[in-house]
JSON list of C-alpha atoms in Angstrom, two decimals:
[
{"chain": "U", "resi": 278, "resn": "UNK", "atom": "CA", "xyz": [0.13, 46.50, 1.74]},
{"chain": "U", "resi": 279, "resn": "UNK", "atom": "CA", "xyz": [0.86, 49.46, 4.16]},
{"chain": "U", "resi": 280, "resn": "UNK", "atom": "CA", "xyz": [1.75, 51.81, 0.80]},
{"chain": "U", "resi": 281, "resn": "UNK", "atom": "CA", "xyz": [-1.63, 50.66, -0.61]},
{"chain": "U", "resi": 282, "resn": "UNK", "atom": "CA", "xyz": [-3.73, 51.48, 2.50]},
{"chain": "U", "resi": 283, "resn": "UNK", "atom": "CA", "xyz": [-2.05, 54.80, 2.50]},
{"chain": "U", "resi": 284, "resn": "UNK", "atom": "CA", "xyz": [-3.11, 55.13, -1.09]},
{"chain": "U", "resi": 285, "resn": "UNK", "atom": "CA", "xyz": [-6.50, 54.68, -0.47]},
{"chain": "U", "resi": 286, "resn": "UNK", "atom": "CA", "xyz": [-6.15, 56.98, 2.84]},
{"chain": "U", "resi": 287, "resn": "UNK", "atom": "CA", "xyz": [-5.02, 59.76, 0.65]},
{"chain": "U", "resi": 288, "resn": "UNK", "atom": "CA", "xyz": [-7.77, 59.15, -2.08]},
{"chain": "U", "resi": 289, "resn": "UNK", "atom": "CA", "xyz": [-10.76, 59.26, 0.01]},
{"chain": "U", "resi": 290, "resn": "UNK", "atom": "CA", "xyz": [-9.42, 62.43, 1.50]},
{"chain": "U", "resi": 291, "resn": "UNK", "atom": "CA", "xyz": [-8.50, 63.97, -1.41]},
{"chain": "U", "resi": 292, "resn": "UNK", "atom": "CA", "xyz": [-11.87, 63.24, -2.64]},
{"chain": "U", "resi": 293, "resn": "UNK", "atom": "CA", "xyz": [-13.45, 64.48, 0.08]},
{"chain": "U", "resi": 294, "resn": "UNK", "atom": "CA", "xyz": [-11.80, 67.60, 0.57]},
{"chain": "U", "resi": 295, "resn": "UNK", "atom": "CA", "xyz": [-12.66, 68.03, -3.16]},
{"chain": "U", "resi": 296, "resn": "UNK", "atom": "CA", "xyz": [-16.39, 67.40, -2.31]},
{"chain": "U", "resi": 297, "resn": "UNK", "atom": "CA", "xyz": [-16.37, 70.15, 0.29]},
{"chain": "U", "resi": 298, "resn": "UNK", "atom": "CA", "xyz": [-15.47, 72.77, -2.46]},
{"chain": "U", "resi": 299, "resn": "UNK", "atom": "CA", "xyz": [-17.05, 71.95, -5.33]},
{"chain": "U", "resi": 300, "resn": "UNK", "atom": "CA", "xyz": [-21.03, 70.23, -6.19]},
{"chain": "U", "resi": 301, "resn": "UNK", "atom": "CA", "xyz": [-18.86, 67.82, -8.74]},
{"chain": "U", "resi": 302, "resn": "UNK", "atom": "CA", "xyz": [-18.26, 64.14, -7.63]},
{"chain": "U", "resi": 303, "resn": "UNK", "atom": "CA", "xyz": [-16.79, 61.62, -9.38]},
{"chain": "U", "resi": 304, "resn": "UNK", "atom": "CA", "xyz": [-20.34, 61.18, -11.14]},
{"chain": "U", "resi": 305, "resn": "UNK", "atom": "CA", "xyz": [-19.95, 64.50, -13.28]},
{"chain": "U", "resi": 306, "resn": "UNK", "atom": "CA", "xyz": [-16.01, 63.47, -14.15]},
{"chain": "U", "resi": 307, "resn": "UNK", "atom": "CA", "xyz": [-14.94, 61.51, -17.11]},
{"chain": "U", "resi": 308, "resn": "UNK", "atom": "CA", "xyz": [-11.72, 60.15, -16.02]},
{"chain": "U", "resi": 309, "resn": "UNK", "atom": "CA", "xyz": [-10.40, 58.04, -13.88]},
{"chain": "U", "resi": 310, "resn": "UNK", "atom": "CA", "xyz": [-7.31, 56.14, -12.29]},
{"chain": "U", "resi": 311, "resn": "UNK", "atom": "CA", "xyz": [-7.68, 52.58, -10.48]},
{"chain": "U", "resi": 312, "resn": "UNK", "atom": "CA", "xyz": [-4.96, 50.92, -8.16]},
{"chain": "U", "resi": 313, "resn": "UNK", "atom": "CA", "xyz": [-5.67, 47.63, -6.51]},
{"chain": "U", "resi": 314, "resn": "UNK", "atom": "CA", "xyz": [-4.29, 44.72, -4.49]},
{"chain": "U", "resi": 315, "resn": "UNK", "atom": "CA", "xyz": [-5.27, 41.12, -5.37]},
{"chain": "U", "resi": 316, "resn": "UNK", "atom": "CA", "xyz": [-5.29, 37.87, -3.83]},
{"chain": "U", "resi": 317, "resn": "UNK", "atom": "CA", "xyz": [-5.15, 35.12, -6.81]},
{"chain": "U", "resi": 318, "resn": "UNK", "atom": "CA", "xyz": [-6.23, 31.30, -6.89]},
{"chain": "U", "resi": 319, "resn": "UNK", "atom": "CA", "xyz": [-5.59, 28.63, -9.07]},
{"chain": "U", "resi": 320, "resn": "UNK", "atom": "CA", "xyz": [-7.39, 25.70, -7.01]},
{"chain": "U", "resi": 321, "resn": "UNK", "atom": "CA", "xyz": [-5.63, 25.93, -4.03]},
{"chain": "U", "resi": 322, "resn": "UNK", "atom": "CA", "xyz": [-2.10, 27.88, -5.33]},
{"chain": "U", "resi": 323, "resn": "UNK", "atom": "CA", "xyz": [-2.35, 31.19, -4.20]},
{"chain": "U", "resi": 324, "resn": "UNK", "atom": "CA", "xyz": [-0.94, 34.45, -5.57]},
{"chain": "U", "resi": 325, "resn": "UNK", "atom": "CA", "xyz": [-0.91, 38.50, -4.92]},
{"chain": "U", "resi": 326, "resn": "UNK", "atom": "CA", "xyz": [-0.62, 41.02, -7.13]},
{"chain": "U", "resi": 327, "resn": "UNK", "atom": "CA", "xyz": [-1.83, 44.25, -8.07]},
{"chain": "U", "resi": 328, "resn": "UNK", "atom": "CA", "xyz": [-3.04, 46.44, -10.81]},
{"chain": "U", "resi": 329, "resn": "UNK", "atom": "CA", "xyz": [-3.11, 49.85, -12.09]},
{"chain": "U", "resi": 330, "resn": "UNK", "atom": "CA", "xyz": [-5.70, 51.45, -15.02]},
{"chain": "U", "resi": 331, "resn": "UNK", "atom": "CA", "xyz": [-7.24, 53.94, -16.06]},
{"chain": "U", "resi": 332, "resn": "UNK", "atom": "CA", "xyz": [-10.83, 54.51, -17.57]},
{"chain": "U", "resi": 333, "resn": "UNK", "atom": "CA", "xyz": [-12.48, 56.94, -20.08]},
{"chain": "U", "resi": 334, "resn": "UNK", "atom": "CA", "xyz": [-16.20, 57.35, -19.22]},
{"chain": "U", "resi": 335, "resn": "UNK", "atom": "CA", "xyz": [-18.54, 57.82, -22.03]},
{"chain": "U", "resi": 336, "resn": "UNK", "atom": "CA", "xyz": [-21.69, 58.85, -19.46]},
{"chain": "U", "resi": 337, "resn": "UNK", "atom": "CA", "xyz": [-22.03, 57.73, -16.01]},
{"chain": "U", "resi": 338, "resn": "UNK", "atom": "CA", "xyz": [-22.58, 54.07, -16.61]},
{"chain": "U", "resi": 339, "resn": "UNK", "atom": "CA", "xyz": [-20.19, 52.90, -19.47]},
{"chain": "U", "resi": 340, "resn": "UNK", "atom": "CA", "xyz": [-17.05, 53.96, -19.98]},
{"chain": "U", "resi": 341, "resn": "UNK", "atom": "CA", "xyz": [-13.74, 51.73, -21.88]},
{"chain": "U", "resi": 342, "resn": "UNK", "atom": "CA", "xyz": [-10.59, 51.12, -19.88]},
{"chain": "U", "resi": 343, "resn": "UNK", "atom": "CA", "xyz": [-6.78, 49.57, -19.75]},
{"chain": "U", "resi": 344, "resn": "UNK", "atom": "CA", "xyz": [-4.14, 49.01, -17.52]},
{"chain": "U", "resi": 345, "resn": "UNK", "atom": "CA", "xyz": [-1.39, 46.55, -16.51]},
{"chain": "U", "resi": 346, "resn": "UNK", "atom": "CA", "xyz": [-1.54, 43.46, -13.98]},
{"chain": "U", "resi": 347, "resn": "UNK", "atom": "CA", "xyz": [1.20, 42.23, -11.95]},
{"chain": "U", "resi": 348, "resn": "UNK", "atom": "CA", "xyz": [1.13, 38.88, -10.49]},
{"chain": "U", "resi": 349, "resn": "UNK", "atom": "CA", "xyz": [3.59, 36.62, -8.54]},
{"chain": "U", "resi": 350, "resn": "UNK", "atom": "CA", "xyz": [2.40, 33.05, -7.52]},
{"chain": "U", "resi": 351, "resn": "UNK", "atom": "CA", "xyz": [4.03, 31.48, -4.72]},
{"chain": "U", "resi": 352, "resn": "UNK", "atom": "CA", "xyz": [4.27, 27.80, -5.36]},
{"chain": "U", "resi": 353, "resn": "UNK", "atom": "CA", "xyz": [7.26, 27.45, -6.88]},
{"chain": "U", "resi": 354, "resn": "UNK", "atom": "CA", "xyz": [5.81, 25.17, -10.00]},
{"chain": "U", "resi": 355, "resn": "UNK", "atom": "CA", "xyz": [8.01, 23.53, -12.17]},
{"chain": "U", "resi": 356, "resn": "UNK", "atom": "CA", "xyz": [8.38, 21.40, -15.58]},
{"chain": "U", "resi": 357, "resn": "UNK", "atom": "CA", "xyz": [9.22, 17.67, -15.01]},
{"chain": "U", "resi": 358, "resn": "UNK", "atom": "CA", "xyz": [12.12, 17.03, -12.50]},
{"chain": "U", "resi": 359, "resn": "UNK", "atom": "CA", "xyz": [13.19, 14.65, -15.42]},
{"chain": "U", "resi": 360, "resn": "UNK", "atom": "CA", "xyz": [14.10, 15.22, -18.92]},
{"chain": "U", "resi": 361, "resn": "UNK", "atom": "CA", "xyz": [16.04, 12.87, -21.63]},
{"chain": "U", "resi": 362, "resn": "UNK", "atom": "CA", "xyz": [17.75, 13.99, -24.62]},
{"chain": "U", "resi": 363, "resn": "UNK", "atom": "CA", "xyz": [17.19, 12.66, -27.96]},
{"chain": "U", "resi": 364, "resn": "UNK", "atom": "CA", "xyz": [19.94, 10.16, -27.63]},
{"chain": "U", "resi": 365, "resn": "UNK", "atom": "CA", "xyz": [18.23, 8.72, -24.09]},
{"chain": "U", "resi": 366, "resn": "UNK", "atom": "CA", "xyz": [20.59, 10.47, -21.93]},
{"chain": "U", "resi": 367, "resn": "UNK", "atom": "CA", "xyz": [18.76, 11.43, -18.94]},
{"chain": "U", "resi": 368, "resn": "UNK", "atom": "CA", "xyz": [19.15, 14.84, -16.82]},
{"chain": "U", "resi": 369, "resn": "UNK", "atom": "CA", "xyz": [17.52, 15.94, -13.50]},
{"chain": "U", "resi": 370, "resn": "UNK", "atom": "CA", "xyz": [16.17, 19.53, -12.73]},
{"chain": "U", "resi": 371, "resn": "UNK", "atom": "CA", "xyz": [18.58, 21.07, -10.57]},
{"chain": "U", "resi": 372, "resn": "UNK", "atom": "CA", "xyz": [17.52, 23.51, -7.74]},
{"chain": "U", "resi": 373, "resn": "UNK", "atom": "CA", "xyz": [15.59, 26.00, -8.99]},
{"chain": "U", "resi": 374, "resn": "UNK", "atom": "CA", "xyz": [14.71, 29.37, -7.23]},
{"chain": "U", "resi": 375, "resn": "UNK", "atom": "CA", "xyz": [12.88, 30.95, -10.07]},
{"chain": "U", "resi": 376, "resn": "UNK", "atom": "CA", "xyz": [9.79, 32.87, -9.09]},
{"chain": "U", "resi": 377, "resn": "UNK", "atom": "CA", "xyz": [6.80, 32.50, -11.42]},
{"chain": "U", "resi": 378, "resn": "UNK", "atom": "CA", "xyz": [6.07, 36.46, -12.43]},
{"chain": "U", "resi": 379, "resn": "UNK", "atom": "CA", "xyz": [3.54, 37.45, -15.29]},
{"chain": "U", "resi": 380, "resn": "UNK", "atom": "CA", "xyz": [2.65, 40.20, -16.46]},
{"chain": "U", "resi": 381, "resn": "UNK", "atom": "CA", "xyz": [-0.42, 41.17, -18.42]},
{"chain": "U", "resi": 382, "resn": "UNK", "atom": "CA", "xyz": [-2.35, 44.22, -20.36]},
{"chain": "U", "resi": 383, "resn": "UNK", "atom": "CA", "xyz": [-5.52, 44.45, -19.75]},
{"chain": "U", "resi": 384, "resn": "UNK", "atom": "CA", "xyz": [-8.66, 46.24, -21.63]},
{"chain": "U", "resi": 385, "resn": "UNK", "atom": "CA", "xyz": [-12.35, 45.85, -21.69]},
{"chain": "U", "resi": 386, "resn": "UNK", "atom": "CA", "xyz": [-15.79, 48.22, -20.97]},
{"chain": "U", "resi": 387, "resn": "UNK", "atom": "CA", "xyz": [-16.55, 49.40, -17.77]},
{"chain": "U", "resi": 388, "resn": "UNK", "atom": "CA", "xyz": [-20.42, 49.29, -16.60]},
{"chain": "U", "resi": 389, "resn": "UNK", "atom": "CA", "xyz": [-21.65, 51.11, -13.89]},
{"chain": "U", "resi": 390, "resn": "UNK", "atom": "CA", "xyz": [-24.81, 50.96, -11.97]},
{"chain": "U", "resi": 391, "resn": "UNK", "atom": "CA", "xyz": [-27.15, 53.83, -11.12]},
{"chain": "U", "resi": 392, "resn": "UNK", "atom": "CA", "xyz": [-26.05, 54.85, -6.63]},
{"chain": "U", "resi": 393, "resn": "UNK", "atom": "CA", "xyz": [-27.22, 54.79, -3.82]},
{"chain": "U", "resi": 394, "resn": "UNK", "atom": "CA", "xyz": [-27.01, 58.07, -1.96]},
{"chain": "U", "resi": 395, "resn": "UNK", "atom": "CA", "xyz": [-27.04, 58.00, 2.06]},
{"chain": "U", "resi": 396, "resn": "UNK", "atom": "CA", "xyz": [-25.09, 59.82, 4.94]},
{"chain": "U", "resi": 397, "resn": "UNK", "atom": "CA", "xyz": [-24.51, 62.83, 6.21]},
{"chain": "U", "resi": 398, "resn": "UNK", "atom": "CA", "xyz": [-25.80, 65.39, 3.16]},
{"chain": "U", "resi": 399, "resn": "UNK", "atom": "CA", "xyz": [-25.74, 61.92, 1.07]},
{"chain": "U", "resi": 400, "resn": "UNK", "atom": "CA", "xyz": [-22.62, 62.25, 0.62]},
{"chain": "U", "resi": 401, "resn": "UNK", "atom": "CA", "xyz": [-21.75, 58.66, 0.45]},
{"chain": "U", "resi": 402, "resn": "UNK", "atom": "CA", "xyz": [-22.82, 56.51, -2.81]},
{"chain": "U", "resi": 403, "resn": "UNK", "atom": "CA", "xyz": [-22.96, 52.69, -3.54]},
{"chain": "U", "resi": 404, "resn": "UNK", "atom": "CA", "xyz": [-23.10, 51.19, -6.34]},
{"chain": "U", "resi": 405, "resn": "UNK", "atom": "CA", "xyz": [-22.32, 48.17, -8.58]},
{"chain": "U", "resi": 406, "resn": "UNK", "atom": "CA", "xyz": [-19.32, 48.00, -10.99]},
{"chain": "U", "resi": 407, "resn": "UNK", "atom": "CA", "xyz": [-18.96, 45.07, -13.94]},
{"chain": "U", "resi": 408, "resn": "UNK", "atom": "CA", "xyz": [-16.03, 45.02, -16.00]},
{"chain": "U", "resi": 409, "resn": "UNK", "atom": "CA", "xyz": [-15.69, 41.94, -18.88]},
{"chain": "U", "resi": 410, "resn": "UNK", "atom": "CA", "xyz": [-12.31, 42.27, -20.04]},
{"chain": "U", "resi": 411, "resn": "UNK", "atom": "CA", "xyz": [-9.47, 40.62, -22.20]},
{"chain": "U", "resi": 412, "resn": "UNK", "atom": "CA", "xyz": [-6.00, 39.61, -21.09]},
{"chain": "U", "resi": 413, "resn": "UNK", "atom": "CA", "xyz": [-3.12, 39.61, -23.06]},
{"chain": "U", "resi": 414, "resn": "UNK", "atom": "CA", "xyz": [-0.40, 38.04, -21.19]},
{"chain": "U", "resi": 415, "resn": "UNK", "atom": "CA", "xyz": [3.73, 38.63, -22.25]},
{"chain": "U", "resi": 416, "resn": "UNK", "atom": "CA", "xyz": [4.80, 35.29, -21.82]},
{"chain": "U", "resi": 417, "resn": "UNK", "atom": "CA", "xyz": [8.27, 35.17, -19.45]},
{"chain": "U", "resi": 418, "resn": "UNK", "atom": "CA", "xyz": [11.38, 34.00, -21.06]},
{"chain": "U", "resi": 419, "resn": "UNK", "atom": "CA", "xyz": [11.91, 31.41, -18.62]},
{"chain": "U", "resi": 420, "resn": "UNK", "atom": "CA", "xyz": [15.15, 28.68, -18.43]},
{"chain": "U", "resi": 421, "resn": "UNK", "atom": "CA", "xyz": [15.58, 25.43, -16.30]},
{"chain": "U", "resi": 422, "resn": "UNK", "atom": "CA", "xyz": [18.42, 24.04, -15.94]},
{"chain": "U", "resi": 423, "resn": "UNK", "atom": "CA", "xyz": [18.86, 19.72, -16.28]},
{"chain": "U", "resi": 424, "resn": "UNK", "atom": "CA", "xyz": [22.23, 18.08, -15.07]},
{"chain": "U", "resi": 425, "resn": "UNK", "atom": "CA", "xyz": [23.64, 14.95, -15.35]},
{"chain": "U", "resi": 426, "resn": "UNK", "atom": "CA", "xyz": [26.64, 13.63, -13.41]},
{"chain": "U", "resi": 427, "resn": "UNK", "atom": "CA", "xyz": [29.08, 10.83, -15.09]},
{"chain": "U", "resi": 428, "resn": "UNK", "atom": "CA", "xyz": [32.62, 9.61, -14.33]},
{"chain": "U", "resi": 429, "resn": "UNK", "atom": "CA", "xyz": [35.59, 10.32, -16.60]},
{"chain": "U", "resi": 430, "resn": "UNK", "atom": "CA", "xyz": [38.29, 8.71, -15.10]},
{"chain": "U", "resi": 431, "resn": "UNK", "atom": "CA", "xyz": [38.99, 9.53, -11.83]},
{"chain": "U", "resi": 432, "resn": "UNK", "atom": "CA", "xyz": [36.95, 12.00, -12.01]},
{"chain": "U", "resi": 433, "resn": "UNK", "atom": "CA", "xyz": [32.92, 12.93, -11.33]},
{"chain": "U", "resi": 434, "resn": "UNK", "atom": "CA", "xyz": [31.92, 15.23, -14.26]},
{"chain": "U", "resi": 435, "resn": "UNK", "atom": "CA", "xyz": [28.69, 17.51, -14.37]},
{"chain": "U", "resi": 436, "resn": "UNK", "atom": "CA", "xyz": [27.02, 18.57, -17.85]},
{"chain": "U", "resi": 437, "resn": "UNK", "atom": "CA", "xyz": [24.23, 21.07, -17.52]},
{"chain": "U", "resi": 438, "resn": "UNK", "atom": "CA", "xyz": [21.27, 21.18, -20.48]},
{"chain": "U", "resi": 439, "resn": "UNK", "atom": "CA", "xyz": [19.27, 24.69, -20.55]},
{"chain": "U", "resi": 440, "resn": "UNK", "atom": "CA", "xyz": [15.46, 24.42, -21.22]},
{"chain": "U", "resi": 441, "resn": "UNK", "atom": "CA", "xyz": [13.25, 27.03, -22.48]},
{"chain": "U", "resi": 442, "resn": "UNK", "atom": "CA", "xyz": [9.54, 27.48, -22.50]},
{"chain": "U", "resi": 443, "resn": "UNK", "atom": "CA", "xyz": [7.66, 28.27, -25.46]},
{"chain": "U", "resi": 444, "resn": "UNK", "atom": "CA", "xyz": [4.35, 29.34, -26.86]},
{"chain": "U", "resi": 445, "resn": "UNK", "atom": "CA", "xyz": [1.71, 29.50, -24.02]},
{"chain": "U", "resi": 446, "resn": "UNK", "atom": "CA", "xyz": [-1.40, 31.18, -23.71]},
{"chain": "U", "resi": 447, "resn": "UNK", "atom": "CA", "xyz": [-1.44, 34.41, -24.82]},
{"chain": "U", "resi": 448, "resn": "UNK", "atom": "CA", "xyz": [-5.06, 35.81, -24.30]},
{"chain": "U", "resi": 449, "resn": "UNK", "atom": "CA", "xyz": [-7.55, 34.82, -21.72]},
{"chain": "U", "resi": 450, "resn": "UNK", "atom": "CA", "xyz": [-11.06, 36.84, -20.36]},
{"chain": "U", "resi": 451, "resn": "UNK", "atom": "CA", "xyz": [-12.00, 37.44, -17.22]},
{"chain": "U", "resi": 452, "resn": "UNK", "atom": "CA", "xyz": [-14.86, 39.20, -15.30]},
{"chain": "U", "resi": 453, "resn": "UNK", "atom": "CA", "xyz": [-14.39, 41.64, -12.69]},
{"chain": "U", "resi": 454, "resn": "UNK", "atom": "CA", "xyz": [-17.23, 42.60, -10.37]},
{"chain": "U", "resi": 455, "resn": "UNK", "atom": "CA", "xyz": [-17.05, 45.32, -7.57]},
{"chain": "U", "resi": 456, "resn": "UNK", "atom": "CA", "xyz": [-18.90, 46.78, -4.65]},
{"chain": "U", "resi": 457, "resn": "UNK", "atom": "CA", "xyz": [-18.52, 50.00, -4.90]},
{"chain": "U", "resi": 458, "resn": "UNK", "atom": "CA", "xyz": [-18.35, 53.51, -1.89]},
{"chain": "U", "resi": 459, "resn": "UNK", "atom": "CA", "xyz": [-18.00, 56.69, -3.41]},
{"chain": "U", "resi": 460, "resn": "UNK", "atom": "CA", "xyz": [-17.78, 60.03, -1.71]},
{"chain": "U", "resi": 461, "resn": "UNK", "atom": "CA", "xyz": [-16.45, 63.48, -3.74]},
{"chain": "U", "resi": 462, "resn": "UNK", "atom": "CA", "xyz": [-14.17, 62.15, -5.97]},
{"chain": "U", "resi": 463, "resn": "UNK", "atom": "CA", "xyz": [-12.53, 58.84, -4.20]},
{"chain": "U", "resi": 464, "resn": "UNK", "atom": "CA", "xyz": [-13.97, 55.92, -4.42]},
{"chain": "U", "resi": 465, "resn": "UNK", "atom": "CA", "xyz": [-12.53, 52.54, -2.94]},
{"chain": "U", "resi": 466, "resn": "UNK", "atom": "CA", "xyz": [-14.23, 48.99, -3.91]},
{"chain": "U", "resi": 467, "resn": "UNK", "atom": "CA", "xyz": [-13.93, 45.41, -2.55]},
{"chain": "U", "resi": 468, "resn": "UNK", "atom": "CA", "xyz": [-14.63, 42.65, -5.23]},
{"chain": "U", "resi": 469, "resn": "UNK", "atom": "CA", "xyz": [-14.06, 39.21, -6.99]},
{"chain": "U", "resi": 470, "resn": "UNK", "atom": "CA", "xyz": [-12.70, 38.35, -10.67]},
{"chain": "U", "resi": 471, "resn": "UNK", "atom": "CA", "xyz": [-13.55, 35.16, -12.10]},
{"chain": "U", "resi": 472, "resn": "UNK", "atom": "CA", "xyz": [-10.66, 34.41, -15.21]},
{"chain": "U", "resi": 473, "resn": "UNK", "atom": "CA", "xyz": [-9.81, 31.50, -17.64]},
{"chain": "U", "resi": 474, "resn": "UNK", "atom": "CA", "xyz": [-6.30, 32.70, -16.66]},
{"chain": "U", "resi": 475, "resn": "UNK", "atom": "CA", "xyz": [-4.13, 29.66, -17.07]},
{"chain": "U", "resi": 476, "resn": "UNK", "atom": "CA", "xyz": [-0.88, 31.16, -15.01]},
{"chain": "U", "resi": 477, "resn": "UNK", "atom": "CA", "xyz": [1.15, 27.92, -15.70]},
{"chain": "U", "resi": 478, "resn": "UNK", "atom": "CA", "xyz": [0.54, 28.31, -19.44]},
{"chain": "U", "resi": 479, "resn": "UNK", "atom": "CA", "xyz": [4.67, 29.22, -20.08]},
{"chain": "U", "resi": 480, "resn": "UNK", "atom": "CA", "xyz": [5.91, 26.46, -17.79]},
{"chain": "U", "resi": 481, "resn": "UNK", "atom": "CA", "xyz": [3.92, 23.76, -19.49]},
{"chain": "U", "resi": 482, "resn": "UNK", "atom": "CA", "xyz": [5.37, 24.31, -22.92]},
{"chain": "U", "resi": 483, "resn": "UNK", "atom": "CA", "xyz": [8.91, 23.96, -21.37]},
{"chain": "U", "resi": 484, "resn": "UNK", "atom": "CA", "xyz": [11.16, 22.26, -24.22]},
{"chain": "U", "resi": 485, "resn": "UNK", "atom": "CA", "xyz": [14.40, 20.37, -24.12]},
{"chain": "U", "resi": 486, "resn": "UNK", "atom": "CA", "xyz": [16.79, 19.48, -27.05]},
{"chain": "U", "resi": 487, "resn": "UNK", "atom": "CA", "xyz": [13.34, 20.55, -28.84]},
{"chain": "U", "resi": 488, "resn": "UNK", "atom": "CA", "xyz": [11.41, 18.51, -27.25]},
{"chain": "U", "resi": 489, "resn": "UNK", "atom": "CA", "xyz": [8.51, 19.02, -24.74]},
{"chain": "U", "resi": 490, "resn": "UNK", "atom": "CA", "xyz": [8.26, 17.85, -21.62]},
{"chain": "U", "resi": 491, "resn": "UNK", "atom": "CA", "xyz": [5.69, 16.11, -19.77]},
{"chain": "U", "resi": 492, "resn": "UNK", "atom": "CA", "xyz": [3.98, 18.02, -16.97]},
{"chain": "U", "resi": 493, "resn": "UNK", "atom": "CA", "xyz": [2.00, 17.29, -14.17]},
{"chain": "U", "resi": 494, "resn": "UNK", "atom": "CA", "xyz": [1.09, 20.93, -13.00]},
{"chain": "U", "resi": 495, "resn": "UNK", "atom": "CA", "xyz": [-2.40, 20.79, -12.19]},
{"chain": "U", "resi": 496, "resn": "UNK", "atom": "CA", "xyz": [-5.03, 22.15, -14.60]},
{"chain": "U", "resi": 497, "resn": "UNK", "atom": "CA", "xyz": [-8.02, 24.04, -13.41]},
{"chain": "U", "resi": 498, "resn": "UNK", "atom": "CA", "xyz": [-10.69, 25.71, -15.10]},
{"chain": "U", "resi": 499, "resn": "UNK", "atom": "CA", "xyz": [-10.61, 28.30, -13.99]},
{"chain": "U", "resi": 500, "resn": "UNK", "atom": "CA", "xyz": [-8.81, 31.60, -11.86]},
{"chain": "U", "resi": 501, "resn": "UNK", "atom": "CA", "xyz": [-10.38, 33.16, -9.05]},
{"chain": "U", "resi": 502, "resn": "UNK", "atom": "CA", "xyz": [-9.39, 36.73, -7.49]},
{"chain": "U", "resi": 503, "resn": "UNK", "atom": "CA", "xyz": [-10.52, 38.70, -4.71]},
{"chain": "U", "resi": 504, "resn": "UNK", "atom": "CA", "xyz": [-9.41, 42.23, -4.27]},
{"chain": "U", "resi": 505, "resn": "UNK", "atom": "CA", "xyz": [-9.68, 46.31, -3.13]},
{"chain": "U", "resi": 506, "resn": "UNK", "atom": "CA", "xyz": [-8.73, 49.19, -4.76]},
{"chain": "U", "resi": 507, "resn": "UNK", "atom": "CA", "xyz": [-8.71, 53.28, -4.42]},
{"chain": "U", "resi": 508, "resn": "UNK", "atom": "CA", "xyz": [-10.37, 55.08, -7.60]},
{"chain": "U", "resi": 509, "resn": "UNK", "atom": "CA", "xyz": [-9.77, 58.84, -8.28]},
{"chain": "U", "resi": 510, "resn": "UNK", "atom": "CA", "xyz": [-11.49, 60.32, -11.12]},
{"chain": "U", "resi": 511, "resn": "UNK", "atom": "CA", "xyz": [-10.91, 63.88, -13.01]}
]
């Protein structure tokens, strides 16, 4: 969090210094480069992340962009502790310490709202930002490990299973909405992101000795996110 505050220290500056010396702002340039820091939830599971993008502006208003997200949720969510084989041998989910990380690509149109100028020489500008967008999520290659202990003799044997998820959901939309302060070229936003994100998808299609297992991960509609992020544009 400190690295992204200095970020947005050093983009607002830069912008401004920028101002200073030239009549452009970020109004008359048709590039630019978005990082942000995101707090996810999924009912009441919370996540952070952040993102990085950049955007090619057709006009002032519209423009077409893509970057990468980076999430990691922090409820450790897992298959069934359970899991039988096909012969009805059953196995229990030993510890796990596996930390649910996705990655996705992300692309959609960017629409912009005429500003608000005010301040000092009306320098500062507000504005609205909308950004409907499609998420294309690479599904982990995630394992879990099942054990079952059984005497051979004298003895107390172990015999570990591997399970693997597969399939998932592999596109979702969302809908990003931002308040946004411009001044020069920096601008920095605060906003929310309503998603059909299901971030559990991989872990419910978890499959051992090729068969599924039953979940009971809870299933929400939807995936709500609240961020900030530091915009320079060129």
């Amino acid at each position: 969090m400190k690295g992204f505050l200095f970020a947005v220290s050093l983009v607002l500056l830069a912008g401004g210094a920028h101002a200073q010396e030239s009549d452009s702002d970020f109004r008359t340039r048709r590039n630019a480069v978005t990082i942000s820091a995101s707090l996810f939830a999924y009912g009441s599971d919370p996540a952070y992340g952040t993102e990085c993008s950049y955007a090619r502006f057709f006009c002032p208003y519209v423009g077409v962009s893509g970057g990468l997200s980076f999430q990691h949720w922090l409820d450790d969510v897992t298959p069934s502790t359970d899991a039988s084989s096909r012969s009805g041998i059953s196995y229990h989910l030993k510890d796990d310490d596996s930390k649910l990380e996705l990655i996705q690509l992300v692309v959609g149109p960017v629409l912009r709202t005429p500003d608000i100028s005010f301040g000092r020489s009306e320098r500062l500008h507000l504005f609205y930002q909308c950004e409907p967008g499609l998420l294309v999520n690479f599904l982990a290659n995630e394992s879990f490990i099942y054990a079952r202990t059984y005497e051979d003799g004298r003895h107390l044997l172990e015999e570990t299973q591997r399970a693997r998820n597969r399939d998932g959901q592999t596109t979702a939309w969302r809908v990003r909405s931002s308040v946004m302060l411009g001044t020069g070229l920096g601008l920095f936003a605060i906003g929310y992101t309503l998603s059909n994100q299901d971030p559990y998808t991989g872990r419910r299609h978890v499959f051992f000795d090729d068969m599924q297992l039953k979940s009971d991960m809870p299933t929400r509609r939807f995936t709500h996110e609240f961020f900030v992020s530091a915009t320079y544009s060129f």
